[in-house]
PDB file of C-alpha atoms in Angstrom:
ATOM      1  CA  MET A  13     199.512  70.181  46.003  1.00 91.00           C
ATOM      2  CA  ARG A  14     200.657  71.665  42.880  1.00 95.00           C
ATOM      3  CA  LYS A  15     200.955  69.583  39.869  1.00 96.00           C
ATOM      4  CA  LEU A  16     204.593  69.051  37.652  1.00 97.00           C
ATOM      5  CA  ILE A  17     203.401  69.499  34.136  1.00 97.00           C
ATOM      6  CA  LEU A  18     206.344  68.733  31.363  1.00 97.00           C
ATOM      7  CA  GLN A  19     205.525  69.845  27.960  1.00 95.00           C
ATOM      8  CA  MET A  20     207.609  69.149  25.536  1.00 95.00           C
ATOM      9  CA  GLN A  21     206.950  69.653  21.572  1.00 94.00           C
ATOM     10  CA  MET A  22     207.908  66.220  19.631  1.00 96.00           C
ATOM     11  CA  SER A  23     207.454  63.896  16.376  1.00 97.00           C
ATOM     12  CA  VAL A  24     204.797  61.077  15.242  1.00 97.00           C
ATOM     13  CA  ASP A  25     207.791  58.583  15.910  1.00 96.00           C
ATOM     14  CA  GLY A  26     208.541  59.865  19.650  1.00 95.00           C
ATOM     15  CA  PHE A  27     212.021  62.381  19.249  1.00 95.00           C
ATOM     16  CA  VAL A  28     212.085  65.187  20.904  1.00 95.00           C
ATOM     17  CA  GLY A  29     214.857  66.950  18.859  1.00 91.00           C
ATOM     18  CA  SER A  30     216.320  65.645  15.838  1.00 89.00           C
ATOM     19  CA  ASP A  31     220.174  64.438  15.286  1.00 85.00           C
ATOM     20  CA  GLU A  32     220.196  66.410  11.910  1.00 85.00           C
ATOM     21  CA  ASP A  33     220.169  70.312  11.024  1.00 84.00           C
ATOM     22  CA  ARG A  34     215.571  69.867   9.586  1.00 85.00           C
ATOM     23  CA  ARG A  35     213.032  71.779  10.351  1.00 88.00           C
ATOM     24  CA  TRP A  36     210.023  69.592  11.919  1.00 92.00           C
ATOM     25  CA  GLN A  37     208.709  71.469  14.670  1.00 92.00           C
ATOM     26  CA  LEU A  38     205.409  73.589  13.088  1.00 90.00           C
ATOM     27  CA  TRP A  39     206.699  76.585  15.482  1.00 85.00           C
ATOM     28  CA  GLU A  40     210.485  77.039  16.459  1.00 79.00           C
ATOM     29  CA  TRP A  41     209.929  79.631  18.800  1.00 72.00           C
ATOM     30  CA  GLY A  42     210.672  82.243  16.276  1.00 71.00           C
ATOM     31  CA  ASP A  43     208.675  84.982  15.004  1.00 72.00           C
ATOM     32  CA  ASP A  44     207.753  82.631  11.517  1.00 76.00           C
ATOM     33  CA  SER A  45     204.444  79.987  13.474  1.00 83.00           C
ATOM     34  CA  ALA A  46     202.191  77.481  11.107  1.00 89.00           C
ATOM     35  CA  TRP A  47     200.315  77.302  14.518  1.00 91.00           C
ATOM     36  CA  ASP A  48     196.813  78.372  13.937  1.00 92.00           C
ATOM     37  CA  GLU A  49     194.654  80.748  15.966  1.00 91.00           C
ATOM     38  CA  GLU A  50     193.095  77.962  18.409  1.00 95.00           C
ATOM     39  CA  LEU A  51     196.260  76.093  19.013  1.00 94.00           C
ATOM     40  CA  LYS A  52     197.922  79.663  20.296  1.00 92.00           C
ATOM     41  CA  GLN A  53     194.795  80.326  22.689  1.00 93.00           C
ATOM     42  CA  ASP A  54     194.655  76.443  24.160  1.00 94.00           C
ATOM     43  CA  PHE A  55     198.840  77.111  24.573  1.00 91.00           C
ATOM     44  CA  ASN A  56     197.931  80.131  26.508  1.00 92.00           C
ATOM     45  CA  VAL A  57     195.101  79.186  28.594  1.00 92.00           C
ATOM     46  CA  VAL A  58     197.906  76.339  30.157  1.00 90.00           C
ATOM     47  CA  PHE A  59     199.842  79.221  31.135  1.00 89.00           C
ATOM     48  CA  THR A  60     196.848  80.640  33.254  1.00 91.00           C
ATOM     49  CA  THR A  61     197.252  78.018  35.686  1.00 91.00           C
ATOM     50  CA  VAL A  62     201.595  77.760  36.089  1.00 94.00           C
ATOM     51  CA  GLY A  63     202.560  80.000  39.191  1.00 94.00           C
ATOM     52  CA  THR A  64     206.421  78.359  38.554  1.00 95.00           C
ATOM     53  CA  ILE A  65     208.458  77.438  36.273  1.00 94.00           C
ATOM     54  CA  LEU A  66     210.961  74.571  36.479  1.00 95.00           C
ATOM     55  CA  LEU A  67     214.297  74.580  34.422  1.00 93.00           C
ATOM     56  CA  SER A  68     218.111  73.521  33.766  1.00 90.00           C
ATOM     57  CA  ARG A  69     220.871  74.942  33.770  1.00 88.00           C
ATOM     58  CA  LYS A  70     221.606  74.619  30.320  1.00 88.00           C
ATOM     59  CA  MET A  71     218.225  75.636  29.025  1.00 89.00           C
ATOM     60  CA  VAL A  72     218.101  78.943  31.301  1.00 87.00           C
ATOM     61  CA  GLU A  73     222.358  79.288  29.971  1.00 87.00           C
ATOM     62  CA  GLU A  74     221.448  78.831  26.418  1.00 87.00           C
ATOM     63  CA  GLY A  75     218.388  82.199  26.785  1.00 86.00           C
ATOM     64  CA  TYR A  76     215.676  80.447  27.210  1.00 87.00           C
ATOM     65  CA  LEU A  77     214.324  83.489  29.585  1.00 87.00           C
ATOM     66  CA  THR A  78     216.098  86.351  27.509  1.00 88.00           C
ATOM     67  CA  HIS A  79     214.318  84.773  24.669  1.00 89.00           C
ATOM     68  CA  TRP A  80     210.702  85.372  25.996  1.00 88.00           C
ATOM     69  CA  GLY A  81     211.526  88.344  27.819  1.00 89.00           C
ATOM     70  CA  ASN A  82     212.244  90.280  24.966  1.00 90.00           C
ATOM     71  CA  ALA A  83     209.449  88.981  23.292  1.00 89.00           C
ATOM     72  CA  ALA A  84     207.121  89.826  25.823  1.00 90.00           C
ATOM     73  CA  LYS A  85     208.905  93.180  25.209  1.00 91.00           C
ATOM     74  CA  LYS A  86     208.418  92.700  21.314  1.00 90.00           C
ATOM     75  CA  TYR A  87     204.602  91.903  21.291  1.00 87.00           C
ATOM     76  CA  PRO A  88     202.786  93.528  24.650  1.00 88.00           C
ATOM     77  CA  LYS A  89     199.447  93.703  23.012  1.00 88.00           C
ATOM     78  CA  ASP A  90     199.852  90.099  20.847  1.00 88.00           C
ATOM     79  CA  ARG A  91     197.416  87.796  22.550  1.00 87.00           C
ATOM     80  CA  PHE A  92     199.587  85.217  21.766  1.00 86.00           C
ATOM     81  CA  TYR A  93     202.501  85.877  23.297  1.00 86.00           C
ATOM     82  CA  ALA A  94     200.627  87.248  26.776  1.00 89.00           C
ATOM     83  CA  PHE A  95     202.479  83.774  27.631  1.00 90.00           C
ATOM     84  CA  ALA A  96     205.504  84.984  27.275  1.00 89.00           C
ATOM     85  CA  GLN A  97     204.603  88.000  29.392  1.00 90.00           C
ATOM     86  CA  ARG A  98     203.691  84.748  32.191  1.00 91.00           C
ATOM     87  CA  ILE A  99     206.915  83.376  31.968  1.00 90.00           C
ATOM     88  CA  VAL A 100     208.282  87.038  32.780  1.00 90.00           C
ATOM     89  CA  GLU A 101     205.950  87.256  35.805  1.00 91.00           C
ATOM     90  CA  ALA A 102     205.914  83.670  37.128  1.00 92.00           C
ATOM     91  CA  GLU A 103     208.739  82.493  39.767  1.00 93.00           C
ATOM     92  CA  LYS A 104     211.697  80.833  38.200  1.00 92.00           C
ATOM     93  CA  VAL A 105     213.439  77.729  39.198  1.00 92.00           C
ATOM     94  CA  VAL A 106     216.687  76.500  37.954  1.00 90.00           C
ATOM     95  CA  ALA A 107     218.060  73.147  39.415  1.00 88.00           C
ATOM     96  CA  SER A 108     221.756  73.046  38.981  1.00 86.00           C
ATOM     97  CA  ASP A 109     225.064  71.961  40.993  1.00 84.00           C
ATOM     98  CA  LYS A 110     226.945  73.775  38.273  1.00 83.00           C
ATOM     99  CA  LEU A 111     225.211  76.997  39.319  1.00 82.00           C
ATOM    100  CA  ALA A 112     226.216  79.161  42.150  1.00 77.00           C
ATOM    101  CA  ALA A 113     223.606  81.766  42.239  1.00 78.00           C
ATOM    102  CA  SER A 114     220.698  82.946  40.206  1.00 79.00           C
ATOM    103  CA  ARG A 115     221.974  86.115  37.614  1.00 80.00           C
ATOM    104  CA  TRP A 116     218.053  86.661  35.990  1.00 80.00           C
ATOM    105  CA  GLU A 117     214.805  88.302  38.042  1.00 83.00           C
ATOM    106  CA  ARG A 118     212.604  85.996  40.247  1.00 83.00           C
ATOM    107  CA  THR A 119     214.411  83.039  39.253  1.00 86.00           C
ATOM    108  CA  GLN A 120     215.805  81.004  41.939  1.00 88.00           C
ATOM    109  CA  VAL A 121     219.184  77.770  42.256  1.00 86.00           C
ATOM    110  CA  VAL A 122     218.373  75.265  43.413  1.00 89.00           C
ATOM    111  CA  SER A 123     220.506  72.064  44.051  1.00 85.00           C
ATOM    112  CA  GLY A 124     221.546  69.046  45.517  1.00 72.00           C
ATOM    113  CA  ASP A 125     219.454  65.692  45.019  1.00 85.00           C
ATOM    114  CA  LEU A 126     216.050  66.232  42.322  1.00 90.00           C
ATOM    115  CA  PRO A 127     213.370  64.603  43.721  1.00 93.00           C
ATOM    116  CA  ARG A 128     213.365  66.047  46.935  1.00 93.00           C
ATOM    117  CA  GLU A 129     213.742  69.386  45.713  1.00 93.00           C
ATOM    118  CA  VAL A 130     210.720  69.164  42.798  1.00 94.00           C
ATOM    119  CA  ASP A 131     208.388  67.499  46.377  1.00 95.00           C
ATOM    120  CA  ALA A 132     209.536  70.796  48.126  1.00 94.00           C
ATOM    121  CA  LEU A 133     208.166  72.892  45.275  1.00 95.00           C
ATOM    122  CA  LYS A 134     205.366  70.652  44.718  1.00 96.00           C
ATOM    123  CA  GLN A 135     204.559  71.393  48.349  1.00 95.00           C
ATOM    124  CA  GLY A 136     204.384  75.218  47.901  1.00 92.00           C
ATOM    125  CA  GLU A 137     202.179  77.729  47.446  1.00 91.00           C
ATOM    126  CA  GLY A 138     200.634  79.117  43.957  1.00 91.00           C
ATOM    127  CA  GLY A 139     199.444  77.411  40.835  1.00 94.00           C
ATOM    128  CA  ASP A 140     201.308  74.676  39.459  1.00 96.00           C
ATOM    129  CA  ILE A 141     204.749  74.141  38.031  1.00 97.00           C
ATOM    130  CA  ALA A 142     205.718  73.564  33.814  1.00 96.00           C
ATOM    131  CA  VAL A 143     209.272  72.727  32.824  1.00 95.00           C
ATOM    132  CA  PHE A 144     209.693  72.901  29.292  1.00 83.00           C
ATOM    133  CA  GLY A 145     212.267  70.542  28.016  1.00 71.00           C
ATOM    134  CA  GLY A 146     215.430  69.923  27.245  1.00 85.00           C
ATOM    135  CA  ALA A 147     215.992  66.387  26.874  1.00 92.00           C
ATOM    136  CA  GLY A 148     218.272  65.238  29.360  1.00 92.00           C
ATOM    137  CA  PHE A 149     216.507  67.131  32.225  1.00 93.00           C
ATOM    138  CA  ALA A 150     212.999  65.997  30.515  1.00 95.00           C
ATOM    139  CA  SER A 151     214.550  62.009  31.451  1.00 94.00           C
ATOM    140  CA  ALA A 152     215.637  63.503  34.251  1.00 93.00           C
ATOM    141  CA  LEU A 153     212.625  63.943  36.056  1.00 95.00           C
ATOM    142  CA  ILE A 154     210.340  61.001  34.322  1.00 95.00           C
ATOM    143  CA  ALA A 155     212.488  58.399  35.398  1.00 94.00           C
ATOM    144  CA  ALA A 156     212.635  59.637  38.625  1.00 94.00           C
ATOM    145  CA  GLY A 157     208.621  59.542  38.562  1.00 95.00           C
ATOM    146  CA  LEU A 158     208.542  62.772  38.826  1.00 96.00           C
ATOM    147  CA  VAL A 159     206.116  64.553  36.364  1.00 97.00           C
ATOM    148  CA  ASP A 160     202.188  64.456  37.328  1.00 97.00           C
ATOM    149  CA  GLU A 161     200.984  65.638  33.484  1.00 97.00           C
ATOM    150  CA  PHE A 162     202.858  65.013  30.106  1.00 97.00           C
ATOM    151  CA  GLN A 163     202.288  67.532  27.904  1.00 97.00           C
ATOM    152  CA  LEU A 164     202.728  66.071  24.724  1.00 97.00           C
ATOM    153  CA  PHE A 165     203.064  68.523  21.461  1.00 96.00           C
ATOM    154  CA  ILE A 166     203.213  66.134  18.708  1.00 97.00           C
ATOM    155  CA  ASN A 167     204.798  67.390  15.385  1.00 97.00           C
ATOM    156  CA  PRO A 168     203.388  66.245  12.154  1.00 97.00           C
ATOM    157  CA  ALA A 169     206.510  65.148  11.483  1.00 96.00           C
ATOM    158  CA  VAL A 170     208.507  62.035  11.757  1.00 96.00           C
ATOM    159  CA  LEU A 171     212.106  62.332  12.390  1.00 95.00           C
ATOM    160  CA  GLY A 172     213.492  58.295  12.115  1.00 94.00           C
ATOM    161  CA  LYS A 173     216.243  59.218  14.877  1.00 94.00           C
ATOM    162  CA  GLY A 174     216.875  61.465  17.336  1.00 94.00           C
ATOM    163  CA  ARG A 175     216.389  62.512  21.011  1.00 94.00           C
ATOM    164  CA  ARG A 176     214.085  60.752  23.217  1.00 93.00           C
ATOM    165  CA  ILE A 177     212.826  61.617  26.837  1.00 94.00           C
ATOM    166  CA  PHE A 178     211.464  57.949  27.770  1.00 92.00           C
ATOM    167  CA  ASP A 179     214.523  55.635  27.314  1.00 86.00           C
ATOM    168  CA  LYS A 180     215.676  56.075  31.111  1.00 86.00           C
ATOM    169  CA  SER A 181     212.236  55.232  32.949  1.00 81.00           C
ATOM    170  CA  GLY A 182     211.393  52.265  31.762  1.00 78.00           C
ATOM    171  CA  PHE A 183     207.923  50.853  31.277  1.00 85.00           C
ATOM    172  CA  ALA A 184     205.114  52.968  32.781  1.00 87.00           C
ATOM    173  CA  ARG A 185     201.280  52.889  31.723  1.00 93.00           C
ATOM    174  CA  LEU A 186     199.829  56.039  31.516  1.00 96.00           C
ATOM    175  CA  THR A 187     196.206  57.097  31.577  1.00 97.00           C
ATOM    176  CA  LEU A 188     194.773  59.926  28.831  1.00 97.00           C
ATOM    177  CA  LEU A 189     193.651  63.256  30.408  1.00 97.00           C
ATOM    178  CA  GLY A 190     192.468  64.294  26.873  1.00 98.00           C
ATOM    179  CA  SER A 191     193.727  64.794  23.174  1.00 98.00           C
ATOM    180  CA  LYS A 192     192.989  67.664  20.627  1.00 98.00           C
ATOM    181  CA  SER A 193     193.889  67.896  17.433  1.00 98.00           C
ATOM    182  CA  TYR A 194     194.193  71.089  15.922  1.00 97.00           C
ATOM    183  CA  ALA A 195     193.652  72.113  11.451  1.00 97.00           C
ATOM    184  CA  CYS A 196     197.930  73.198  11.374  1.00 97.00           C
ATOM    185  CA  GLY A 197     198.674  69.488  12.035  1.00 96.00           C
ATOM    186  CA  MET A 198     199.351  69.657  15.971  1.00 97.00           C
ATOM    187  CA  VAL A 199     198.205  66.909  18.126  1.00 98.00           C
ATOM    188  CA  VAL A 200     198.283  68.005  21.894  1.00 98.00           C
ATOM    189  CA  SER A 201     198.167  64.947  24.056  1.00 98.00           C
ATOM    190  CA  ARG A 202     197.944  64.786  27.791  1.00 98.00           C
ATOM    191  CA  TYR A 203     198.577  62.229  30.189  1.00 98.00           C
ATOM    192  CA  ALA A 204     199.238  61.211  33.780  1.00 97.00           C
ATOM    193  CA  PRO A 205     200.806  58.126  35.191  1.00 95.00           C
ATOM    194  CA  ALA A 206     198.401  55.439  35.698  1.00 93.00           C
ATOM    195  CA  GLN A 207     197.554  55.221  39.650  1.00 81.00           C
TER     196      GLN A 207
END
């Protein structure tokens, strides 16, 4: 069975988004990245196991697929942007009750019961299923107990307040799968729900 892997950038104090307009992430998905080479390489390794990308309607309509499609075209030979090409090539699934059909290549829209749809994806063939934010969608997946692995990219910043992803889920124990610090100040910690 395929795993659902939730990957989120987070502050040291557990926020995934700031209530104020602050630059707190080492890389905010533009051309300017403070990530070191080892982190860039490890980030791309994650995408070698991904067969499907699950997205919220909001994220796809805000341009996630267009952005990474453009990056894949802009940097076709840059090894760091190999993940962007993988995003273009991978199957994408958008969970939405508001979209009737997909407007994006290699993308299908599913609606209805989120646990049922995710379970059907997990039963499918191919690599793991990756989810990249947003906060509301991630919170819904966590609260429904659908996440098999958390990959938390902890940025060296304290926000004090902002958006969280664990507020709706209640108490849960996690098992540490691994943690690695990088020269740029990022720490990537991987967890699974405790059995």
